[in-house]
mmCIF file of C-alpha atoms and ligand atoms in Angstrom:
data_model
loop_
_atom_site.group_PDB
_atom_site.id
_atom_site.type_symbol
_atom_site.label_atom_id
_atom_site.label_comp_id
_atom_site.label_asym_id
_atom_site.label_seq_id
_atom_site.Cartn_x
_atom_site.Cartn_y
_atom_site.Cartn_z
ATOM 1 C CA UNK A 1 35.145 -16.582 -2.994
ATOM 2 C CA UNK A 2 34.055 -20.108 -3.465
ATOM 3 C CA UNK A 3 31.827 -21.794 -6.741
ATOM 4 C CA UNK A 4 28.965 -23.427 -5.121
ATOM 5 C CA UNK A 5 26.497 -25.210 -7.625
ATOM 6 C CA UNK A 6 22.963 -24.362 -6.950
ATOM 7 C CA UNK A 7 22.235 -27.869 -5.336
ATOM 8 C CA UNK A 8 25.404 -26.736 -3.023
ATOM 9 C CA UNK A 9 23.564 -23.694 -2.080
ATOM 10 C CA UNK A 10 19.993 -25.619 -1.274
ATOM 11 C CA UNK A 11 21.717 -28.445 0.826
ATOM 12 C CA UNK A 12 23.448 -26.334 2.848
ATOM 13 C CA UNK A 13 20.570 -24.041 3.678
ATOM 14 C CA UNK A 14 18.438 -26.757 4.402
ATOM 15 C CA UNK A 15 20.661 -28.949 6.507
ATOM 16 C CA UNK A 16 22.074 -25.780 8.704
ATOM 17 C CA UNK A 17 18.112 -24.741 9.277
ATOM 18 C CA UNK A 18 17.516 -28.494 10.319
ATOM 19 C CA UNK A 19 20.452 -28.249 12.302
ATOM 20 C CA UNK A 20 19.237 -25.178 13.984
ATOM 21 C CA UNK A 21 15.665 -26.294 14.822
ATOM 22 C CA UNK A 22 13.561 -26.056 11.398
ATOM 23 C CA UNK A 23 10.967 -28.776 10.615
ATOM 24 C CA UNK A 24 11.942 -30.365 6.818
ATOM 25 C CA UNK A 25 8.926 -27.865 5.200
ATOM 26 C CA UNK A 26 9.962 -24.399 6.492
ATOM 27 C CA UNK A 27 13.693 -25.164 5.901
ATOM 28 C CA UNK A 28 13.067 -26.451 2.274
ATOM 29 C CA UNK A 29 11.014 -23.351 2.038
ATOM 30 C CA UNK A 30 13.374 -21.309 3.368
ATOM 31 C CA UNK A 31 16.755 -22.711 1.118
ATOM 32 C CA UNK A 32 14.589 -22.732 -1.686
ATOM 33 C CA UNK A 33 14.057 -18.590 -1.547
ATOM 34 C CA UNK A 34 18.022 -18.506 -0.823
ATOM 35 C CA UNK A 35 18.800 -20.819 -3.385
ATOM 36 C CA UNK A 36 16.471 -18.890 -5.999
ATOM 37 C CA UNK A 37 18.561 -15.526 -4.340
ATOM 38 C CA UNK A 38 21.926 -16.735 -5.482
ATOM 39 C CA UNK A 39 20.876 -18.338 -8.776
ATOM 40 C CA UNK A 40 19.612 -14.409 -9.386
ATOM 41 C CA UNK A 41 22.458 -12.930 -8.192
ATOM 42 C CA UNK A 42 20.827 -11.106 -5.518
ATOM 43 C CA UNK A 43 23.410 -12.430 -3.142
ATOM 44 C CA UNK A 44 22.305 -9.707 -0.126
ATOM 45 C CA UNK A 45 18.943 -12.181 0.260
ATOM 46 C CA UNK A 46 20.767 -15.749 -0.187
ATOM 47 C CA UNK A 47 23.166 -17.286 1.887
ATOM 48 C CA UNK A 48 24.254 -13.953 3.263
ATOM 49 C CA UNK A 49 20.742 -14.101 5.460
ATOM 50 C CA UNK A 50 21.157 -17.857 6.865
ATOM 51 C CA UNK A 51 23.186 -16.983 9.892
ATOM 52 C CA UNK A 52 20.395 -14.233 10.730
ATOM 53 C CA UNK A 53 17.644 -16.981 9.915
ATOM 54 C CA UNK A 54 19.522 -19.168 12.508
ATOM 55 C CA UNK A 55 20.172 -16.574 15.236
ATOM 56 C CA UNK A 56 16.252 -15.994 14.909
ATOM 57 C CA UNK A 57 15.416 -19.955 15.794
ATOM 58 C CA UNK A 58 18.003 -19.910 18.086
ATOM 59 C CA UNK A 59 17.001 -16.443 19.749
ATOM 60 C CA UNK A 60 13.474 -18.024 19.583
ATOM 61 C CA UNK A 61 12.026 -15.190 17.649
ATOM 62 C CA UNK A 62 11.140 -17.513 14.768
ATOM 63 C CA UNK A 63 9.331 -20.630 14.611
ATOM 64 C CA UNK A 64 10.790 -23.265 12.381
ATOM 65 C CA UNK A 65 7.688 -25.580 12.590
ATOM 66 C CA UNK A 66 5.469 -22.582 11.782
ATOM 67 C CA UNK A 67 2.183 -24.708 10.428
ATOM 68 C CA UNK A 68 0.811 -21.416 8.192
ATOM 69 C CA UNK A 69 -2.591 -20.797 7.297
ATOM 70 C CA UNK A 70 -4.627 -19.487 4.465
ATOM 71 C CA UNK A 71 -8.227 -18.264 5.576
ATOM 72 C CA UNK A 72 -10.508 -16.984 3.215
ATOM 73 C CA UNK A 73 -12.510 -13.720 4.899
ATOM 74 C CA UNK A 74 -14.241 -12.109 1.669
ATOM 75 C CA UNK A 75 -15.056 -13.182 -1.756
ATOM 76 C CA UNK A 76 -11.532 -11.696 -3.226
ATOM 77 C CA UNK A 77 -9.502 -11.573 0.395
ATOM 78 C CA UNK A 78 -7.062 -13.728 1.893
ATOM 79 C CA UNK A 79 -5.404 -13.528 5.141
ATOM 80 C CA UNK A 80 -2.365 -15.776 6.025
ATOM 81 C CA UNK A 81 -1.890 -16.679 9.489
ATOM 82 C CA UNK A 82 2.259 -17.464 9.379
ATOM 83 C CA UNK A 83 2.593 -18.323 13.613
ATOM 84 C CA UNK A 84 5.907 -16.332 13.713
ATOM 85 C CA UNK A 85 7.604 -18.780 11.010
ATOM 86 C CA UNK A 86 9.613 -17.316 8.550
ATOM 87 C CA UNK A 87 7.496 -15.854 4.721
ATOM 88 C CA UNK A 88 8.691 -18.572 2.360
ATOM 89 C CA UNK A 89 6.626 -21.690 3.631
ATOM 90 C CA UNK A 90 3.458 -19.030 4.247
ATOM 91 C CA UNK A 91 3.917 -17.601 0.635
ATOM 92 C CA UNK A 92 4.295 -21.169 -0.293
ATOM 93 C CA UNK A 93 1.175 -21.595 0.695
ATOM 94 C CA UNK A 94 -0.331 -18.445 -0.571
ATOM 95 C CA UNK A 95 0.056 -19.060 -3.964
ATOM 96 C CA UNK A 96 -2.724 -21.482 -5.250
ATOM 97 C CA UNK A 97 -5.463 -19.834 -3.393
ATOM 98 C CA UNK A 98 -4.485 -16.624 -4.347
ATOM 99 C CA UNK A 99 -4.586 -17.300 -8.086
ATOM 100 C CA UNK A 100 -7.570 -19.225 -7.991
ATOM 101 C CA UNK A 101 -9.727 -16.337 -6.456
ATOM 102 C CA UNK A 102 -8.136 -14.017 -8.757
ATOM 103 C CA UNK A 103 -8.752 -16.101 -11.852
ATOM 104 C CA UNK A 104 -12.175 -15.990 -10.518
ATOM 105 C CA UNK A 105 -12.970 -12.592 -9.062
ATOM 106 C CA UNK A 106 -10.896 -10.766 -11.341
ATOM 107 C CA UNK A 107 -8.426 -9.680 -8.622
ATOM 108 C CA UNK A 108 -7.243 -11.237 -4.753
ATOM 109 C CA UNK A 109 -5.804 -9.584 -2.241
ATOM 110 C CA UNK A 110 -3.843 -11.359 0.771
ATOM 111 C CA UNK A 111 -2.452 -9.913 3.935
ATOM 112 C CA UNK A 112 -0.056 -12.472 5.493
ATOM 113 C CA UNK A 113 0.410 -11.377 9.011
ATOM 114 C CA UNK A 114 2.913 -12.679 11.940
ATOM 115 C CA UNK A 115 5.918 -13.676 9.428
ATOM 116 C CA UNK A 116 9.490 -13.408 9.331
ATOM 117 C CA UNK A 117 10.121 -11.371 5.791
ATOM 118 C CA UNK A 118 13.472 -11.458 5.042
ATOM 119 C CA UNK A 119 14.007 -11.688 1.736
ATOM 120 C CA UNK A 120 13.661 -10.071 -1.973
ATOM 121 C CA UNK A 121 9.878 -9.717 -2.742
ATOM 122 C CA UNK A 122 10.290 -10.554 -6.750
ATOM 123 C CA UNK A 123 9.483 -14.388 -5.725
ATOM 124 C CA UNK A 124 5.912 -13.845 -4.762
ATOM 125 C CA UNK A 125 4.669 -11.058 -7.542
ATOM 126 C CA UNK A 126 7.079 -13.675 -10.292
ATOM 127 C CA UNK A 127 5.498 -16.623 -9.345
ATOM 128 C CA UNK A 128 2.217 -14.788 -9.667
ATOM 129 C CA UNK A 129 2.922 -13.675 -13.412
ATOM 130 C CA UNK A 130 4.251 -17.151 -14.196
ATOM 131 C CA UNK A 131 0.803 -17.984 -13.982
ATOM 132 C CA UNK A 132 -0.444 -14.924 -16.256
ATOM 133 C CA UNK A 133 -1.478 -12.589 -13.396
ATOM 134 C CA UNK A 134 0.029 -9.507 -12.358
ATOM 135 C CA UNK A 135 1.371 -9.444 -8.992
ATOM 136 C CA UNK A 136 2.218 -6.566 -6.516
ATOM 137 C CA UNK A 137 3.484 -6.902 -3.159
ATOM 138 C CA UNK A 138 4.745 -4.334 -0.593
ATOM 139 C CA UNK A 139 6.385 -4.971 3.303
ATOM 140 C CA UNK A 140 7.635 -3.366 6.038
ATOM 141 C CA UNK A 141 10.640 -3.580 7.800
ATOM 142 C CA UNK A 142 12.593 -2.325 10.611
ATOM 143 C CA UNK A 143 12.476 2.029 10.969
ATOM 144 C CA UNK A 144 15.954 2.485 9.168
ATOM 145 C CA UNK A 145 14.648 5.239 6.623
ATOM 146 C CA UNK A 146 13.950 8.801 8.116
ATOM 147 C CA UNK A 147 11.006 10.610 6.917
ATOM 148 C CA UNK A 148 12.078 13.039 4.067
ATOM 149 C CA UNK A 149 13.241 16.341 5.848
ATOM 150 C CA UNK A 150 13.678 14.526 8.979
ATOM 151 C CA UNK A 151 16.260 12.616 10.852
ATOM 152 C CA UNK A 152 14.984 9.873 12.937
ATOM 153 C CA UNK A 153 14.810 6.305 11.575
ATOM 154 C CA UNK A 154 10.544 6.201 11.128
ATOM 155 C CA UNK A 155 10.289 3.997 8.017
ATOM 156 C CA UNK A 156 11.587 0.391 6.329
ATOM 157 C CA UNK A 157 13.549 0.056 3.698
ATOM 158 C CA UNK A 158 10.266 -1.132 2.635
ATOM 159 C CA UNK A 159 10.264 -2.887 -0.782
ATOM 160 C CA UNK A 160 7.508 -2.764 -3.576
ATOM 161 C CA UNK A 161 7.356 -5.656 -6.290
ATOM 162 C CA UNK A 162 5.578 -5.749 -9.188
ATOM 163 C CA UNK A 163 5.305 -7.826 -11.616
ATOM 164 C CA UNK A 164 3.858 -8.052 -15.608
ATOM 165 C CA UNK A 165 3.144 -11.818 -17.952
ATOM 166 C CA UNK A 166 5.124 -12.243 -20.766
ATOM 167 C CA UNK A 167 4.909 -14.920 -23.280
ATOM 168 C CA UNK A 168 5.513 -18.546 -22.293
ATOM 169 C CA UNK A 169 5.437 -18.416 -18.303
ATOM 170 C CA UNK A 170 8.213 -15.159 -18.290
ATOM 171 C CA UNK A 171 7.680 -12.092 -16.232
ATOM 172 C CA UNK A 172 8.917 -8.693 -16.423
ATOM 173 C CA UNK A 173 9.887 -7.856 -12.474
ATOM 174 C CA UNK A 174 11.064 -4.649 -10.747
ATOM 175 C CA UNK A 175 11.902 -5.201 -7.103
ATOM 176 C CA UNK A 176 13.427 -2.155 -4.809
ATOM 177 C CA UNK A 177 13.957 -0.883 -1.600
ATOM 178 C CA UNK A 178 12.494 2.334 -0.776
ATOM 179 C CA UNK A 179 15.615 3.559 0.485
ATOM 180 C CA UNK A 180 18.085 4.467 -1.685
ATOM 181 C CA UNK A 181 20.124 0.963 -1.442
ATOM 182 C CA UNK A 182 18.551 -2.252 0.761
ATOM 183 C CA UNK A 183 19.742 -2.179 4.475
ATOM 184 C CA UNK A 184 21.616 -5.890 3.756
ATOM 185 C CA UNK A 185 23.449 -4.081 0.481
ATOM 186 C CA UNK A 186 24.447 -0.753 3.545
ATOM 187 C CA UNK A 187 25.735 -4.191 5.927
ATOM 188 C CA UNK A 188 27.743 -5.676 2.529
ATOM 189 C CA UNK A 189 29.355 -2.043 2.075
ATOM 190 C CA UNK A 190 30.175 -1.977 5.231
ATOM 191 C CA UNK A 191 31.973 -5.107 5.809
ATOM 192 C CA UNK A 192 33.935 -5.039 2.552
ATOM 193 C CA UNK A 193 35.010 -1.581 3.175
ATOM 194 C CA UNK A 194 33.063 -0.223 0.246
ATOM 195 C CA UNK A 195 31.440 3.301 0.076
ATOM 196 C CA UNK A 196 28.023 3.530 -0.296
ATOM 197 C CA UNK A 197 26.412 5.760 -3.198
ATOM 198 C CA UNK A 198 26.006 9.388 -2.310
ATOM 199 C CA UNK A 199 22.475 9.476 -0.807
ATOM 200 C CA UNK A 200 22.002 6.554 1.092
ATOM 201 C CA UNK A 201 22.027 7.997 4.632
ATOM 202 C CA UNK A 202 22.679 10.700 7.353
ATOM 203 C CA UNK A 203 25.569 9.083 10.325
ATOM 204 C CA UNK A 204 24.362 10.147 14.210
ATOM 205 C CA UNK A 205 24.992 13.558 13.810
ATOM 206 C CA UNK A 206 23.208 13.929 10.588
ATOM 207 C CA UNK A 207 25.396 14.871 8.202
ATOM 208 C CA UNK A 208 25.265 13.279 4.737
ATOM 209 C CA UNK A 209 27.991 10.291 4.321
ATOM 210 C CA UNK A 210 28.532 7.763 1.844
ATOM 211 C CA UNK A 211 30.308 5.221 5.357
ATOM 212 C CA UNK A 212 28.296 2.418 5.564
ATOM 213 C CA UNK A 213 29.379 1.649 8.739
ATOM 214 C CA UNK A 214 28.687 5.214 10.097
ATOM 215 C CA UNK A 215 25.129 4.648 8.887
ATOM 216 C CA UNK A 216 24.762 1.534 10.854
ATOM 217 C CA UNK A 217 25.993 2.848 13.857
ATOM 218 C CA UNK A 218 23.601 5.269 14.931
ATOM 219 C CA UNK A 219 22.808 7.276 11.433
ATOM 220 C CA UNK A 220 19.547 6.737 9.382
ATOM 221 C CA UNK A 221 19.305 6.168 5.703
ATOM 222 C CA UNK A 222 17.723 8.350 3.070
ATOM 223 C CA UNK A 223 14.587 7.009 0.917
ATOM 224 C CA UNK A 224 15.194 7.287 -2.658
ATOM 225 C CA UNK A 225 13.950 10.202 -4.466
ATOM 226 C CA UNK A 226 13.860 12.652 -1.676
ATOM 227 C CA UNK A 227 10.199 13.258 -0.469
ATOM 228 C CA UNK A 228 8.566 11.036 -3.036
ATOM 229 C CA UNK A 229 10.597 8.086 -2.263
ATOM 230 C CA UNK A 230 9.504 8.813 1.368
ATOM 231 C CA UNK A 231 5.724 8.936 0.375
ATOM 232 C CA UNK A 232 6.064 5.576 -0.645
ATOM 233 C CA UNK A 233 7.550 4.666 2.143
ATOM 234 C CA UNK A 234 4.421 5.964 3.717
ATOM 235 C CA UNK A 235 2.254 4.350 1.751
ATOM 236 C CA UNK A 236 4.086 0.723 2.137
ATOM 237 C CA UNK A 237 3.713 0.805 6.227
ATOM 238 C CA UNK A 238 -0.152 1.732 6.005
ATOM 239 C CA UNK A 239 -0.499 -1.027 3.157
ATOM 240 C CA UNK A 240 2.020 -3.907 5.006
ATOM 241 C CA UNK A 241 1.071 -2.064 8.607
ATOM 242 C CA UNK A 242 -2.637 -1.040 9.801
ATOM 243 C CA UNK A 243 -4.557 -2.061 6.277
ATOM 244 C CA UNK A 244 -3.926 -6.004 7.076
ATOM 245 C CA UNK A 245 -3.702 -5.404 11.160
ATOM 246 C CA UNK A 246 0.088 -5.750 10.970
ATOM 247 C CA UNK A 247 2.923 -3.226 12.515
ATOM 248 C CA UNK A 248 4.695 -0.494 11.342
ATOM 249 C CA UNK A 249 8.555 -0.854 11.509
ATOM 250 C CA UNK A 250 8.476 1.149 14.461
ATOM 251 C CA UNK A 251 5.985 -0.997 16.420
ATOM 252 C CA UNK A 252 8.419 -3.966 15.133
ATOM 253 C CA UNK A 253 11.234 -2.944 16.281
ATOM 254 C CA UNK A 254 9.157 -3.111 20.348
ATOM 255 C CA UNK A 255 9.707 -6.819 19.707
ATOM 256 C CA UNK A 256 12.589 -7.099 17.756
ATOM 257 C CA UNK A 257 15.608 -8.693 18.476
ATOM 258 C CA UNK A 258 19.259 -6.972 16.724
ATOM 259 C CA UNK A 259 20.655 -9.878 13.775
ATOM 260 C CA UNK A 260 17.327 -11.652 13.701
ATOM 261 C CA UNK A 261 14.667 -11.694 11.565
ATOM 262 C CA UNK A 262 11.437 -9.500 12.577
ATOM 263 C CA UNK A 263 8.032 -9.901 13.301
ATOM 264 C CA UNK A 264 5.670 -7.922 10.203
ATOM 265 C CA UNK A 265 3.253 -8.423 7.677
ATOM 266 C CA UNK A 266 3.016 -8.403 3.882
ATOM 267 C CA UNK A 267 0.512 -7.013 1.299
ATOM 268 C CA UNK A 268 -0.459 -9.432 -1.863
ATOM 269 C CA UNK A 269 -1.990 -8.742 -5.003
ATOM 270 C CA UNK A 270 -2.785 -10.529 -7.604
ATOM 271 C CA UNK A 271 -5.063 -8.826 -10.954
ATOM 272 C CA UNK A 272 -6.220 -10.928 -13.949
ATOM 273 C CA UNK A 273 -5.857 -8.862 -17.066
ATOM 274 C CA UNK A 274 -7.848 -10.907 -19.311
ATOM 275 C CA UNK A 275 -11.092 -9.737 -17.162
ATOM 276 C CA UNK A 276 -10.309 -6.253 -17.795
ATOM 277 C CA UNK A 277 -8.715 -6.424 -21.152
ATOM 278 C CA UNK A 278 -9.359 -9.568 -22.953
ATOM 279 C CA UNK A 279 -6.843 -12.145 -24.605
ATOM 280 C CA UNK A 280 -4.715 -9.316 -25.822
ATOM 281 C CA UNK A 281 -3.288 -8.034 -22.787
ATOM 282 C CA UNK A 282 0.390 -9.749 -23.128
ATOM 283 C CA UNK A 283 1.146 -8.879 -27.305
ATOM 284 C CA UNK A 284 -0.334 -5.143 -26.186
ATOM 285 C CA UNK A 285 2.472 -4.873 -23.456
ATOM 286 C CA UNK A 286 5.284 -6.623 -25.406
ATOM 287 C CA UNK A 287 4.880 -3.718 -28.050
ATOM 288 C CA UNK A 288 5.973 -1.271 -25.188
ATOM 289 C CA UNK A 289 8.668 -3.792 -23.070
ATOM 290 C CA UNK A 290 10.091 -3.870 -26.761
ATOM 291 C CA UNK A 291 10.381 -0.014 -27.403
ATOM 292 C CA UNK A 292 12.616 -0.628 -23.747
ATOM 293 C CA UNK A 293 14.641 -3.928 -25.035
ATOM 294 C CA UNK A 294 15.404 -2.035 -28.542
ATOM 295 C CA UNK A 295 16.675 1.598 -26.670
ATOM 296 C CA UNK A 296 20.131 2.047 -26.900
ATOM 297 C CA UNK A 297 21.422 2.129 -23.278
ATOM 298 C CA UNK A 298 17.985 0.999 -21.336
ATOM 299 C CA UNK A 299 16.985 -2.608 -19.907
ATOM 300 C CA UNK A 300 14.015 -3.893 -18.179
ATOM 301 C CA UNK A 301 14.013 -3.767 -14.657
ATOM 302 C CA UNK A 302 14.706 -7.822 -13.854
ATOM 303 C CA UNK A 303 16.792 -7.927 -17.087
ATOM 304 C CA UNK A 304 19.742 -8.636 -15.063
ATOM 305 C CA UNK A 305 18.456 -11.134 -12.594
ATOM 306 C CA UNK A 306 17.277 -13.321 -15.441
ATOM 307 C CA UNK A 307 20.248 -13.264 -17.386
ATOM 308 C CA UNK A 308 21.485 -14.489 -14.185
ATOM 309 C CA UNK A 309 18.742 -17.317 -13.958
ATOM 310 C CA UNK A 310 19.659 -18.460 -17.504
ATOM 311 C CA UNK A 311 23.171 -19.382 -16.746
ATOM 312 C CA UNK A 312 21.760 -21.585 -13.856
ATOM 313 C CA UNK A 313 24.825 -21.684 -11.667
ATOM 314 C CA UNK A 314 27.299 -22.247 -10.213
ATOM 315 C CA UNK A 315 27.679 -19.232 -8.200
ATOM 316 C CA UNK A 316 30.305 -17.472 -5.923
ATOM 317 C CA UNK A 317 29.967 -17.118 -2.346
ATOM 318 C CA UNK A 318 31.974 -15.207 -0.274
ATOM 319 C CA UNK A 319 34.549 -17.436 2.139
ATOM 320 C CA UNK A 320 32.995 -15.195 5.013
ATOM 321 C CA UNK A 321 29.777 -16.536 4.607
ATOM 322 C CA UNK A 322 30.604 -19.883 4.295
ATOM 323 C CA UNK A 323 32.986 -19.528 7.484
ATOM 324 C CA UNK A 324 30.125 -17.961 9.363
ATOM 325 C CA UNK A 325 28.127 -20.820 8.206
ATOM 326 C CA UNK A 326 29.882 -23.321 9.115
ATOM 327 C CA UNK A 327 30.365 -22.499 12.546
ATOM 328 C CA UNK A 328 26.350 -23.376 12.952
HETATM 329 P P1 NDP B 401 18.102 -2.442 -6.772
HETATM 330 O O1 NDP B 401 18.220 -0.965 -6.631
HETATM 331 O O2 NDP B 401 19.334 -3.216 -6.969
HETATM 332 O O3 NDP B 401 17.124 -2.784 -7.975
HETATM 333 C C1 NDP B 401 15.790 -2.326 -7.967
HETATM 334 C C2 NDP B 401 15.104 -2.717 -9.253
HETATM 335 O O4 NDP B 401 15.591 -1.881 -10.303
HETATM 336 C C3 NDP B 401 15.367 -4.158 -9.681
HETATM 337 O O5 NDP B 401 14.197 -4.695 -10.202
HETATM 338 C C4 NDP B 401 16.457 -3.992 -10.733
HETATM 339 O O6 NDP B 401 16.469 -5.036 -11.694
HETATM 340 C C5 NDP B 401 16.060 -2.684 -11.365
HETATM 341 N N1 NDP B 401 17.171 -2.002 -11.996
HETATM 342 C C6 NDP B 401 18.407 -1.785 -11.499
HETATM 343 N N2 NDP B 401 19.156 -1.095 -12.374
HETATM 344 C C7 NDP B 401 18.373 -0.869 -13.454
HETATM 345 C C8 NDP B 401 18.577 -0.206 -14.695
HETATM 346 N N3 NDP B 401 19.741 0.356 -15.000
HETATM 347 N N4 NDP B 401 17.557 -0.169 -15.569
HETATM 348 C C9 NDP B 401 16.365 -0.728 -15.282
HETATM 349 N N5 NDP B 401 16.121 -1.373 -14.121
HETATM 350 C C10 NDP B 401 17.106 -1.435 -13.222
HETATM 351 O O7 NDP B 401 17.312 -3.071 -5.522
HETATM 352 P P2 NDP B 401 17.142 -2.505 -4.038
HETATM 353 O O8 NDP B 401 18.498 -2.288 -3.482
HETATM 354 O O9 NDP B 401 16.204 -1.375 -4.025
HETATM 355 O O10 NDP B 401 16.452 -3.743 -3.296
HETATM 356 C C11 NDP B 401 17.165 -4.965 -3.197
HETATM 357 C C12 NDP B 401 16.303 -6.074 -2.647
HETATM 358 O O11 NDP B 401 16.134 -5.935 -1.252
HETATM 359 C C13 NDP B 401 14.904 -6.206 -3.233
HETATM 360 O O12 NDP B 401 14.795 -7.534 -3.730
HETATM 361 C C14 NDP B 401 13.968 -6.005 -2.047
HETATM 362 O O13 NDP B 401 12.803 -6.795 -2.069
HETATM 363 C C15 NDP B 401 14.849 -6.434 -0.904
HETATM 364 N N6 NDP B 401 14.429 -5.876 0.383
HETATM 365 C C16 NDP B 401 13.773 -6.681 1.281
HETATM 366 C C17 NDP B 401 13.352 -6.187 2.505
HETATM 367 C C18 NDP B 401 12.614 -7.024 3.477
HETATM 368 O O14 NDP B 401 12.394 -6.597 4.597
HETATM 369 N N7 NDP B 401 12.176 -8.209 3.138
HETATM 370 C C19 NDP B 401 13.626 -4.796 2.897
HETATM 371 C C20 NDP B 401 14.238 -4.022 1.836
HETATM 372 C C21 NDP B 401 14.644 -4.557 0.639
HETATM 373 P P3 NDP B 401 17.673 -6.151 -11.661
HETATM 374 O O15 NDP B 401 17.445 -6.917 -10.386
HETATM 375 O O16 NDP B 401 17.500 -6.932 -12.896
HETATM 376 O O17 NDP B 401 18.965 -5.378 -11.614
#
């Protein structure tokens, strides 16, 4: 492993994205979500992704000099045009209209459509609650995740954020998969040699195995929580699929190409609690996040990212990234 600062991290994402055919915007865009990855310690969505993100401009399945754009098409609705560039630069983008209508209307909704998601979904709801909002936000991915009962890949891993305002700009955040572990954490098993948790997947012949590698060659994985894990599942490719005029992961996978980034759409909410509570919306939750904080042996979901945040850096990154990157 080597100690990068966080500066380390940024520079090299942006210059190897520059390198590799991103305009200055969408690579700053994109090394800031990496950068904000590793400072979290969710090191499956930082510089762990960059060779993909360059294989996609390379492969020409991604356009580094997407120019996204923000249409308003209802009083409370946004949809985000993101011209095949990757989600940071469109969610970028996203953000100030978004919380103006919902400061407004009460609640905003935005369906960004023709993006490259490829990363942690807690940046988009956080910087929502930052601002005193809630935020949601579901995507689709790539069909890794059979149906529960079945054994053919059908659904994402499909992630669902959420996130709640806390006093002075914090958040609380969960952020997870609905598979049992995120397909980058099954690749990270894999390569180190690891076992994955019991759970996570089925290899080609079906059989339950805890071999990440048998997963990714041929097998499926397994959504958390048996059947109601899958419903969600469900529920995230109708929301991130036909509800915004996106794809399923299914329909994604027509188009995409294997290492890169893929072609989908995202679902974003934002809700204004002070329309439908009043002023007293934050000191009413922090009664119950406390009951959480003061139970012996539970934590907030986003507990450990943040503790993360507060040291700030510098971080370890694995020599095999850093090799990899390199050689682009
Ligand atoms: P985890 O299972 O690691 O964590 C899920 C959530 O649970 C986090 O908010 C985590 O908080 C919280 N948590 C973990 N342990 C506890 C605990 N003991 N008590 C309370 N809360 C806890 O994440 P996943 O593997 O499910 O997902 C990883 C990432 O992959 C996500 O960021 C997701 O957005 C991303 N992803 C992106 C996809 C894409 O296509 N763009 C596809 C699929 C996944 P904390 O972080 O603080 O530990």
């Amino acid at each position: 492993m080597a100690l990068l600062s966080l500066d380390d991290v940024y520079s090299l994402g942006e210059s190897t994205l520059i390198s590799n055919g991103c305009n200055a915007e969408n690579a700053a865009a994109v090394s800031r979500t990496m950068t904000a990855a590793e400072r979290d310690g969710s090191q499956s969505h930082g510089l762990f992704r960059l060779p993909a993100y360059v294989k996609g401009l390379r492969e020409g399945n991604a356009n580094g000099t997407a120019d996204p754009v923000v249409e308003q098409i209802a009083p409370s609705v946004l949809k985000v045009h993101g011209q095949e560039g990757f989600a940071s630069l469109a969610l970028e983008r996203t953000k100030d209209p978004l919380i103006a209508l919902a400061r407004e209307q009460g609640i905003a909704m935005c369906g960004l459509t023709r993006i490259r998601h490829f990363a942690a979904l807690w940046p988009e709801v956080e910087m929502l609650a930052e601002q005193g909002l809630v935020g949601f936000a579901v995507t689709a991915a790539l069909p890794y995740v059979a149906p529960a009962g079945g054994r053919e890949a059908l659904f994402g891993t499909n992630p669902m954020a959420f996130a709640w305002p806390r006093e002075n700009g914090t958040m609380l955040a969960f952020d997870q998969a609905a598979s049992v572990i995120a397909r980058g954490d099954v690749m990270i098993h894999a390569r180190d040699g690891h076992p994955v948790p019991e759970g996570t997947g089925l290899d080609k012949d079906g059989n339950p195995t805890t071999d990440g590698a048998a997963i990714l060659d041929g097998g499926v994985q397994l959504a958390f929580g048996g059947y109601k894990g899958s419903a969600i599942a469900l529920m995230i490719e109708l929301m991130a699929g036909a509800m915004i005029g996106e794809v399923f992961s299914y329909e994604a996978k027509e188009t995409a190409i294997p290492g890169c980034p893929f072609n989908g759409g995202e679902f974003l909410m934002a809700i204004d609690p002070s329309k439908t509570a009043g002023a007293g919306f934050i000191a009413h939750g922090e009664e119950l996040l406390a009951i959480i904080e003061n139970m012996n042996g539970a934590r907030l979901p986003g507990a450990r990212r943040h503790a993360n945040r507060a040291r700030g850096g510098p971080v370890e990154v694995s020599d095999k990234i850093l090799e990899a990157i390199a050689a682009l």
